[in-house]
Amino acid sequence: MGMSSLKLLKYVLFIFNLLFWVCGCCILGFGIYLLVQNTYGVLFRNLPFLTLGNVLVIVGSIIMVVAFLGCMGSIKENKCLLMSFFVLLLIILLAEVIIAILLFVYEQKLNTHVAEGLNDSIQHYHTDNSTMKAWDFIQSNLHCCGVNGSSDWISGPPSSCPPGADIQGCYNKAKSWFHTNFLYIGIITICVCVIQVLGMSFALTLNCQIDKTSQALGL
């Protein structure tokens, strides 16, 4: 691999990470918007920090930091930044695999815990404004009512519940949507993992090529 190949590789890695950095900015911006608007509120009272806005802010920030390291490491041919980029991608990939395994192993316990948390939040619908906003938004947009159905609302379903006796519960509807689109979710997940592996491969290859080029030039 000559100097021209080295330049091609570093610019490919730079553009690759630049696109991810822009995506990270968009995700972070959308997360901040949700936090400011407080659209979704809090559904799990025992985990008040677990809102869509907070999750998007964390994910967007991580993507921006990792992509920034990749951009700067590739364009400046900095081995330290490239290896930091490689290690962070490896940690994220391993974390994704571990989370996927845990979700598969403890799926039933997780379903029970989520259902209990949602049922608990319904009890605070009339006393907590954030919980009310969250349920109203979800029920209006997903056209569902309660966790398992309208019967979850002891004092009667709120106005955000669609009319009708056979309206599906929000949790059951979300599970049905997930199972229906499981193939597409799996494909997207695999694509993300492949992209991460490619990024790691590019970073490692560029790092090795920098060593070879430095030795050839006697640096």
XYZ file of C-alpha atoms in Angstrom:
219
model
C 0.000 0.000 0.000
C 1.620 3.265 -1.153
C 1.185 6.896 -0.223
C -1.817 7.270 -2.554
C -3.544 4.319 -0.852
C -2.777 5.803 2.559
C -4.379 9.096 1.547
C -7.400 7.307 0.111
C -7.855 5.268 3.278
C -7.576 8.236 5.612
C -10.060 10.308 3.601
C -12.518 7.402 3.452
C -12.281 7.063 7.243
C -12.614 10.839 7.644
C -15.779 11.044 5.504
C -17.132 7.906 7.202
C -16.802 9.544 10.646
C -17.895 12.973 9.464
C -21.250 11.532 8.412
C -21.577 9.846 11.805
C -20.670 13.074 13.574
C -23.460 14.886 11.706
C -25.882 12.083 12.667
C -24.746 12.436 16.280
C -25.427 16.178 16.155
C -28.944 15.553 14.824
C -29.680 12.963 17.520
C -28.309 15.249 20.246
C -30.313 18.214 18.955
C -33.532 16.170 18.837
C -32.864 14.885 22.358
C -32.373 18.422 23.669
C -35.569 19.492 21.912
C -37.519 16.698 23.638
C -36.019 17.647 27.007
C -36.980 21.294 26.530
C -40.488 20.471 25.308
C -40.859 17.666 27.886
C -43.065 15.866 25.360
C -42.722 12.335 26.647
C -42.350 13.043 30.342
C -41.720 10.174 32.736
C -43.291 6.725 32.356
C -41.119 4.866 34.892
C -41.206 6.673 38.211
C -38.485 4.474 39.719
C -36.221 5.506 36.806
C -37.027 9.209 36.347
C -33.907 9.799 34.227
C -35.002 7.162 31.688
C -36.775 9.422 29.192
C -36.438 9.426 25.413
C -34.832 12.875 25.552
C -32.120 11.749 27.984
C -31.410 8.569 26.003
C -31.052 10.529 22.738
C -28.761 13.097 24.388
C -26.485 10.328 25.742
C -26.441 8.395 22.446
C -25.877 11.544 20.384
C -23.031 12.684 22.648
C -21.283 9.282 22.465
C -21.583 9.195 18.659
C -20.186 12.738 18.383
C -17.186 11.986 20.630
C -16.325 8.711 18.870
C -16.789 10.209 15.396
C -14.690 13.248 16.357
C -11.816 11.002 17.425
C -12.108 9.119 14.133
C -12.162 12.318 12.079
C -9.196 13.928 13.805
C -7.216 10.703 14.011
C -7.607 9.970 10.302
C -7.039 13.444 8.893
C -4.035 14.129 11.151
C -2.772 10.530 10.936
C -2.563 10.502 14.714
C -2.026 6.972 16.037
C -3.162 7.822 19.568
C -6.508 9.191 18.394
C -6.972 6.297 15.969
C -6.388 3.717 18.687
C -8.728 5.607 21.049
C -11.352 5.503 18.307
C -10.740 1.771 17.817
C -10.947 0.975 21.540
C -14.144 3.002 22.042
C -15.817 1.301 19.081
C -14.752 -2.078 20.457
C -16.178 -1.254 23.906
C -19.466 -0.083 22.361
C -19.683 -3.216 20.202
C -19.035 -5.502 23.189
C -21.596 -3.579 25.253
C -24.195 -4.020 22.496
C -23.544 -7.768 22.350
C -23.769 -8.121 26.161
C -27.015 -6.098 26.289
C -28.515 -8.200 23.478
C -27.631 -11.420 25.341
C -29.051 -10.112 28.634
C -32.271 -9.002 26.921
C -32.646 -12.460 25.399
C -31.909 -14.323 28.657
C -34.013 -12.112 30.934
C -36.774 -11.250 28.447
C -39.597 -12.513 30.656
C -38.336 -10.711 33.768
C -37.872 -7.529 31.754
C -41.432 -7.749 30.390
C -42.791 -8.162 33.921
C -40.693 -5.278 35.276
C -41.719 -2.926 32.446
C -45.415 -3.811 32.820
C -45.262 -3.225 36.589
C -43.517 0.120 36.085
C -46.127 1.267 33.560
C -49.006 0.171 35.787
C -47.454 2.100 38.663
C -47.182 5.252 36.551
C -50.885 5.050 35.682
C -51.660 5.437 39.385
C -49.916 8.833 39.316
C -51.564 10.080 36.107
C -53.757 12.640 37.879
C -51.129 13.754 40.408
C -48.010 14.124 38.244
C -48.067 16.473 35.250
C -45.055 14.845 33.572
C -46.640 11.387 33.746
C -49.897 12.797 32.378
C -48.116 14.345 29.373
C -46.285 11.092 28.666
C -49.425 8.945 28.692
C -51.501 11.459 26.736
C -48.827 11.692 24.037
C -48.387 7.917 23.720
C -52.100 7.069 23.759
C -52.926 9.771 21.221
C -50.146 8.862 18.799
C -50.196 5.055 19.120
C -54.008 4.906 19.306
C -53.917 2.698 22.382
C -55.229 2.855 25.929
C -53.592 1.901 29.230
C -50.977 -0.815 29.620
C -53.109 -3.839 28.690
C -56.348 -2.049 27.882
C -58.806 0.623 28.975
C -59.659 -1.412 32.102
C -56.291 -0.329 33.579
C -57.836 3.097 34.211
C -59.818 2.445 37.405
C -61.466 5.865 37.405
C -62.197 5.681 33.677
C -59.931 6.205 30.657
C -58.724 9.767 30.001
C -59.692 11.767 26.927
C -56.416 10.795 25.203
C -57.675 7.192 24.938
C -59.296 6.445 21.554
C -63.000 5.570 21.748
C -64.070 1.940 21.497
C -64.236 -1.131 23.709
C -61.678 -3.200 21.777
C -58.826 -0.694 21.919
C -55.491 -2.432 22.448
C -53.229 -1.652 25.422
C -50.107 0.434 24.717
C -47.680 -2.161 26.031
C -49.289 -4.977 24.055
C -49.380 -2.797 20.944
C -45.703 -1.927 21.318
C -44.832 -5.627 21.725
C -46.913 -6.538 18.680
C -45.169 -3.856 16.624
C -41.782 -5.148 17.767
C -42.575 -8.759 16.865
C -44.027 -7.696 13.498
C -40.930 -5.692 12.613
C -38.415 -8.019 14.277
C -36.787 -8.916 10.947
C -36.230 -5.257 10.000
C -34.950 -4.412 13.491
C -32.532 -7.353 13.252
C -31.288 -6.218 9.824
C -30.726 -2.664 11.076
C -28.884 -3.976 14.157
C -26.626 -6.186 12.029
C -25.916 -3.273 9.654
C -24.918 -1.063 12.593
C -22.569 -3.775 13.901
C -21.049 -4.253 10.421
C -20.463 -0.504 10.119
C -18.764 -0.487 13.526
C -16.526 -3.418 12.521
C -15.641 -1.653 9.243
C -14.764 1.509 11.171
C -12.532 -0.500 13.508
C -10.897 -2.247 10.531
C -10.243 1.051 8.742
C -8.756 2.579 11.895
C -6.495 -0.428 12.550
C -5.398 -0.635 8.902
C -4.645 3.089 8.771
C -2.735 2.854 12.054
C -0.581 0.009 10.702
C -0.030 1.835 7.415
C 1.149 4.941 9.242
C 3.795 2.767 10.962
C 4.920 1.289 7.630
C 5.062 4.698 5.959
C 7.048 6.169 8.853
C 9.550 3.283 8.669
C 9.846 3.664 4.869
C 10.577 7.356 5.256
C 13.018 6.675 8.091
C 10.994 8.625 10.688
